[in-house]
Amino acid sequence: QVQLVESGGGLVQPGGSLRLSCTASGIILSAYTMGWYRQAPGKQREMAATITSTGRTNYAESVQDRFTISRDNTKNAVYLQMNNLKPDDTAVYYCKATIWTYWGQGTQVTVSS
């Protein structure tokens, strides 16, 4: 059974940092373009960042220059380093291959004073 587990979320103050992790079981991620998505309260889910199998990255304008997506194929994992966090970054964050329809539980990120 395929399972993705997101972790690393939490409560931080504006300007703080978090590093999210996504680990997979039941499937090898190396050949997939992977993405981090987020859904804020009352809003539609949106793409935050993607990374291809060769390491090419793409970011939503709202997170560009603040977030960094990366992957480690030896660990079958994808990461999202989030710096200079803003209250508008508050959301549940999910990882997923771009072509998949499966969504996991996600990890909550709350940015507040």
mmCIF file with all atom_site columns, C-alpha atoms in Angstrom:
data_model
loop_
_atom_site.group_PDB
_atom_site.id
_atom_site.type_symbol
_atom_site.label_atom_id
_atom_site.label_alt_id
_atom_site.label_comp_id
_atom_site.label_asym_id
_atom_site.label_entity_id
_atom_site.label_seq_id
_atom_site.pdbx_PDB_ins_code
_atom_site.Cartn_x
_atom_site.Cartn_y
_atom_site.Cartn_z
_atom_site.occupancy
_atom_site.B_iso_or_equiv
_atom_site.pdbx_formal_charge
_atom_site.auth_seq_id
_atom_site.auth_comp_id
_atom_site.auth_asym_id
_atom_site.auth_atom_id
_atom_site.pdbx_PDB_model_num
ATOM 1   C CA . GLN A 1 1   ? 0.000   0.000  0.000   1.00 0.00 ? 1   GLN A CA 1
ATOM 2   C CA . VAL A 1 2   ? 1.297   3.437  -0.947  1.00 0.00 ? 2   VAL A CA 1
ATOM 3   C CA . GLN A 1 3   ? 1.603   5.878  1.929   1.00 0.00 ? 3   GLN A CA 1
ATOM 4   C CA . LEU A 1 4   ? 3.085   9.347  2.260   1.00 0.00 ? 4   LEU A CA 1
ATOM 5   C CA . VAL A 1 5   ? 3.697   10.783 5.707   1.00 0.00 ? 5   VAL A CA 1
ATOM 6   C CA . GLU A 1 6   ? 4.244   14.500 6.189   1.00 0.00 ? 6   GLU A CA 1
ATOM 7   C CA . SER A 1 7   ? 5.888   15.795 9.346   1.00 0.00 ? 7   SER A CA 1
ATOM 8   C CA . GLY A 1 8   ? 7.685   18.819 10.754  1.00 0.00 ? 8   GLY A CA 1
ATOM 9   C CA . GLY A 1 9   ? 4.830   21.264 11.087  1.00 0.00 ? 9   GLY A CA 1
ATOM 10  C CA . GLY A 1 10  ? 4.156   23.324 14.155  1.00 0.00 ? 10  GLY A CA 1
ATOM 11  C CA . LEU A 1 11  ? 3.499   26.748 15.609  1.00 0.00 ? 11  LEU A CA 1
ATOM 12  C CA . VAL A 1 12  ? 6.042   29.463 14.835  1.00 0.00 ? 12  VAL A CA 1
ATOM 13  C CA . GLN A 1 13  ? 6.205   33.241 15.039  1.00 0.00 ? 13  GLN A CA 1
ATOM 14  C CA . PRO A 1 14  ? 6.367   35.409 11.922  1.00 0.00 ? 14  PRO A CA 1
ATOM 15  C CA . GLY A 1 15  ? 9.902   35.380 10.580  1.00 0.00 ? 15  GLY A CA 1
ATOM 16  C CA . GLY A 1 16  ? 10.575  31.915 11.904  1.00 0.00 ? 16  GLY A CA 1
ATOM 17  C CA . SER A 1 17  ? 11.527  28.757 10.036  1.00 0.00 ? 17  SER A CA 1
ATOM 18  C CA . LEU A 1 18  ? 10.342  25.186 9.719   1.00 0.00 ? 18  LEU A CA 1
ATOM 19  C CA . ARG A 1 19  ? 11.525  22.173 7.747   1.00 0.00 ? 19  ARG A CA 1
ATOM 20  C CA . LEU A 1 20  ? 8.867   19.776 6.522   1.00 0.00 ? 20  LEU A CA 1
ATOM 21  C CA . SER A 1 21  ? 9.601   16.167 5.634   1.00 0.00 ? 21  SER A CA 1
ATOM 22  C CA . CYS A 1 22  ? 7.717   13.710 3.446   1.00 0.00 ? 22  CYS A CA 1
ATOM 23  C CA . THR A 1 23  ? 8.600   10.036 3.587   1.00 0.00 ? 23  THR A CA 1
ATOM 24  C CA . ALA A 1 24  ? 7.096   7.376  1.379   1.00 0.00 ? 24  ALA A CA 1
ATOM 25  C CA . SER A 1 25  ? 6.442   3.690  1.708   1.00 0.00 ? 25  SER A CA 1
ATOM 26  C CA . GLY A 1 26  ? 5.142   1.270  -0.880  1.00 0.00 ? 26  GLY A CA 1
ATOM 27  C CA . ILE A 1 27  ? 6.508   3.277  -3.801  1.00 0.00 ? 27  ILE A CA 1
ATOM 28  C CA . ILE A 1 28  ? 9.810   4.710  -5.010  1.00 0.00 ? 28  ILE A CA 1
ATOM 29  C CA . LEU A 1 29  ? 9.635   8.458  -5.553  1.00 0.00 ? 29  LEU A CA 1
ATOM 30  C CA . SER A 1 30  ? 12.775  8.991  -7.619  1.00 0.00 ? 30  SER A CA 1
ATOM 31  C CA . ALA A 1 31  ? 11.084  9.030  -11.037 1.00 0.00 ? 31  ALA A CA 1
ATOM 32  C CA . TYR A 1 32  ? 8.232   11.356 -10.059 1.00 0.00 ? 32  TYR A CA 1
ATOM 33  C CA . THR A 1 33  ? 7.920   15.081 -10.019 1.00 0.00 ? 33  THR A CA 1
ATOM 34  C CA . MET A 1 34  ? 6.999   15.766 -6.408  1.00 0.00 ? 34  MET A CA 1
ATOM 35  C CA . GLY A 1 35  ? 5.209   18.725 -4.967  1.00 0.00 ? 35  GLY A CA 1
ATOM 36  C CA . TRP A 1 36  ? 4.295   20.396 -1.735  1.00 0.00 ? 36  TRP A CA 1
ATOM 37  C CA . TYR A 1 37  ? 0.747   21.709 -1.625  1.00 0.00 ? 37  TYR A CA 1
ATOM 38  C CA . ARG A 1 38  ? -1.030  23.695 1.032   1.00 0.00 ? 38  ARG A CA 1
ATOM 39  C CA . GLN A 1 39  ? -4.565  24.506 2.012   1.00 0.00 ? 39  GLN A CA 1
ATOM 40  C CA . ALA A 1 40  ? -5.325  27.485 4.216   1.00 0.00 ? 40  ALA A CA 1
ATOM 41  C CA . PRO A 1 41  ? -8.590  27.797 6.152   1.00 0.00 ? 41  PRO A CA 1
ATOM 42  C CA . GLY A 1 42  ? -11.437 28.708 3.818   1.00 0.00 ? 42  GLY A CA 1
ATOM 43  C CA . LYS A 1 43  ? -9.262  28.561 0.701   1.00 0.00 ? 43  LYS A CA 1
ATOM 44  C CA . GLN A 1 44  ? -8.606  26.134 -2.131  1.00 0.00 ? 44  GLN A CA 1
ATOM 45  C CA . ARG A 1 45  ? -5.557  23.906 -2.064  1.00 0.00 ? 45  ARG A CA 1
ATOM 46  C CA . GLU A 1 46  ? -2.628  25.378 -3.982  1.00 0.00 ? 46  GLU A CA 1
ATOM 47  C CA . MET A 1 47  ? 0.789   24.296 -5.171  1.00 0.00 ? 47  MET A CA 1
ATOM 48  C CA . ALA A 1 48  ? 3.639   25.741 -3.151  1.00 0.00 ? 48  ALA A CA 1
ATOM 49  C CA . ALA A 1 49  ? 6.659   24.067 -4.760  1.00 0.00 ? 49  ALA A CA 1
ATOM 50  C CA . THR A 1 50  ? 7.592   21.213 -7.098  1.00 0.00 ? 50  THR A CA 1
ATOM 51  C CA . ILE A 1 51  ? 10.787  19.362 -7.877  1.00 0.00 ? 51  ILE A CA 1
ATOM 52  C CA . THR A 1 52  ? 11.492  17.054 -10.817 1.00 0.00 ? 52  THR A CA 1
ATOM 53  C CA . SER A 1 53  ? 13.489  13.845 -10.795 1.00 0.00 ? 53  SER A CA 1
ATOM 54  C CA . THR A 1 54  ? 16.540  15.830 -11.919 1.00 0.00 ? 54  THR A CA 1
ATOM 55  C CA . GLY A 1 55  ? 16.160  18.537 -9.300  1.00 0.00 ? 55  GLY A CA 1
ATOM 56  C CA . ARG A 1 56  ? 14.499  21.299 -11.301 1.00 0.00 ? 56  ARG A CA 1
ATOM 57  C CA . THR A 1 57  ? 12.310  23.360 -8.985  1.00 0.00 ? 57  THR A CA 1
ATOM 58  C CA . ASN A 1 58  ? 9.289   25.584 -9.362  1.00 0.00 ? 58  ASN A CA 1
ATOM 59  C CA . TYR A 1 59  ? 7.654   27.793 -6.747  1.00 0.00 ? 59  TYR A CA 1
ATOM 60  C CA . ALA A 1 60  ? 4.461   29.691 -6.272  1.00 0.00 ? 60  ALA A CA 1
ATOM 61  C CA . GLU A 1 61  ? 5.083   33.421 -6.379  1.00 0.00 ? 61  GLU A CA 1
ATOM 62  C CA . SER A 1 62  ? 3.895   33.731 -2.795  1.00 0.00 ? 62  SER A CA 1
ATOM 63  C CA . VAL A 1 63  ? 6.706   31.508 -1.456  1.00 0.00 ? 63  VAL A CA 1
ATOM 64  C CA . GLN A 1 64  ? 9.501   32.145 -3.946  1.00 0.00 ? 64  GLN A CA 1
ATOM 65  C CA . ASP A 1 65  ? 12.779  33.205 -2.307  1.00 0.00 ? 65  ASP A CA 1
ATOM 66  C CA . ARG A 1 66  ? 11.541  31.991 1.072   1.00 0.00 ? 66  ARG A CA 1
ATOM 67  C CA . PHE A 1 67  ? 10.907  28.258 0.575   1.00 0.00 ? 67  PHE A CA 1
ATOM 68  C CA . THR A 1 68  ? 13.255  25.597 -0.789  1.00 0.00 ? 68  THR A CA 1
ATOM 69  C CA . ILE A 1 69  ? 12.125  22.170 -1.938  1.00 0.00 ? 69  ILE A CA 1
ATOM 70  C CA . SER A 1 70  ? 14.615  19.314 -2.069  1.00 0.00 ? 70  SER A CA 1
ATOM 71  C CA . ARG A 1 71  ? 14.726  15.547 -2.256  1.00 0.00 ? 71  ARG A CA 1
ATOM 72  C CA . ASP A 1 72  ? 16.921  12.677 -1.144  1.00 0.00 ? 72  ASP A CA 1
ATOM 73  C CA . ASN A 1 73  ? 16.374  9.572  -3.228  1.00 0.00 ? 73  ASN A CA 1
ATOM 74  C CA . THR A 1 74  ? 18.467  7.407  -0.894  1.00 0.00 ? 74  THR A CA 1
ATOM 75  C CA . LYS A 1 75  ? 15.928  8.162  1.835   1.00 0.00 ? 75  LYS A CA 1
ATOM 76  C CA . ASN A 1 76  ? 12.916  8.160  -0.492  1.00 0.00 ? 76  ASN A CA 1
ATOM 77  C CA . ALA A 1 77  ? 12.027  11.555 0.925   1.00 0.00 ? 77  ALA A CA 1
ATOM 78  C CA . VAL A 1 78  ? 11.117  15.100 -0.056  1.00 0.00 ? 78  VAL A CA 1
ATOM 79  C CA . TYR A 1 79  ? 11.668  18.190 2.071   1.00 0.00 ? 79  TYR A CA 1
ATOM 80  C CA . LEU A 1 80  ? 10.462  21.760 2.256   1.00 0.00 ? 80  LEU A CA 1
ATOM 81  C CA . GLN A 1 81  ? 12.612  24.327 4.040   1.00 0.00 ? 81  GLN A CA 1
ATOM 82  C CA . MET A 1 82  ? 10.458  27.309 4.951   1.00 0.00 ? 82  MET A CA 1
ATOM 83  C CA . ASN A 1 83  ? 12.128  30.551 6.025   1.00 0.00 ? 83  ASN A CA 1
ATOM 84  C CA . ASN A 1 84  ? 10.796  33.995 6.869   1.00 0.00 ? 84  ASN A CA 1
ATOM 85  C CA . LEU A 1 85  ? 7.379   32.566 7.536   1.00 0.00 ? 85  LEU A CA 1
ATOM 86  C CA . LYS A 1 86  ? 4.343   34.820 7.339   1.00 0.00 ? 86  LYS A CA 1
ATOM 87  C CA . PRO A 1 87  ? 0.856   34.480 8.825   1.00 0.00 ? 87  PRO A CA 1
ATOM 88  C CA . ASP A 1 88  ? -0.474  33.845 5.298   1.00 0.00 ? 88  ASP A CA 1
ATOM 89  C CA . ASP A 1 89  ? 1.655   30.688 5.201   1.00 0.00 ? 89  ASP A CA 1
ATOM 90  C CA . THR A 1 90  ? -0.644  29.142 7.793   1.00 0.00 ? 90  THR A CA 1
ATOM 91  C CA . ALA A 1 91  ? -2.088  26.008 6.202   1.00 0.00 ? 91  ALA A CA 1
ATOM 92  C CA . VAL A 1 92  ? -2.067  22.250 6.157   1.00 0.00 ? 92  VAL A CA 1
ATOM 93  C CA . TYR A 1 93  ? 0.844   21.153 3.979   1.00 0.00 ? 93  TYR A CA 1
ATOM 94  C CA . TYR A 1 94  ? 0.729   18.005 1.850   1.00 0.00 ? 94  TYR A CA 1
ATOM 95  C CA . CYS A 1 95  ? 3.272   16.234 -0.328  1.00 0.00 ? 95  CYS A CA 1
ATOM 96  C CA . LYS A 1 96  ? 2.282   14.376 -3.478  1.00 0.00 ? 96  LYS A CA 1
ATOM 97  C CA . ALA A 1 97  ? 3.492   13.375 -6.894  1.00 0.00 ? 97  ALA A CA 1
ATOM 98  C CA . THR A 1 98  ? 1.963   15.728 -9.440  1.00 0.00 ? 98  THR A CA 1
ATOM 99  C CA . ILE A 1 99  ? 0.154   12.935 -11.280 1.00 0.00 ? 99  ILE A CA 1
ATOM 100 C CA . TRP A 1 100 ? -1.291  11.224 -8.221  1.00 0.00 ? 100 TRP A CA 1
ATOM 101 C CA . THR A 1 101 ? -4.788  11.749 -6.873  1.00 0.00 ? 101 THR A CA 1
ATOM 102 C CA . TYR A 1 102 ? -4.037  10.452 -3.378  1.00 0.00 ? 102 TYR A CA 1
ATOM 103 C CA . TRP A 1 103 ? -3.812  12.907 -0.488  1.00 0.00 ? 103 TRP A CA 1
ATOM 104 C CA . GLY A 1 104 ? -2.380  12.063 2.909   1.00 0.00 ? 104 GLY A CA 1
ATOM 105 C CA . GLN A 1 105 ? -3.058  13.620 6.290   1.00 0.00 ? 105 GLN A CA 1
ATOM 106 C CA . GLY A 1 106 ? -0.730  16.572 5.831   1.00 0.00 ? 106 GLY A CA 1
ATOM 107 C CA . THR A 1 107 ? 1.054   18.523 8.544   1.00 0.00 ? 107 THR A CA 1
ATOM 108 C CA . GLN A 1 108 ? -0.230  21.710 10.140  1.00 0.00 ? 108 GLN A CA 1
ATOM 109 C CA . VAL A 1 109 ? 1.828   24.893 9.929   1.00 0.00 ? 109 VAL A CA 1
ATOM 110 C CA . THR A 1 110 ? 0.630   27.829 11.998  1.00 0.00 ? 110 THR A CA 1
ATOM 111 C CA . VAL A 1 111 ? 2.385   31.197 11.846  1.00 0.00 ? 111 VAL A CA 1
ATOM 112 C CA . SER A 1 112 ? 1.158   33.582 14.505  1.00 0.00 ? 112 SER A CA 1
ATOM 113 C CA . SER A 1 113 ? 2.321   36.030 17.124  1.00 0.00 ? 113 SER A CA 1
#
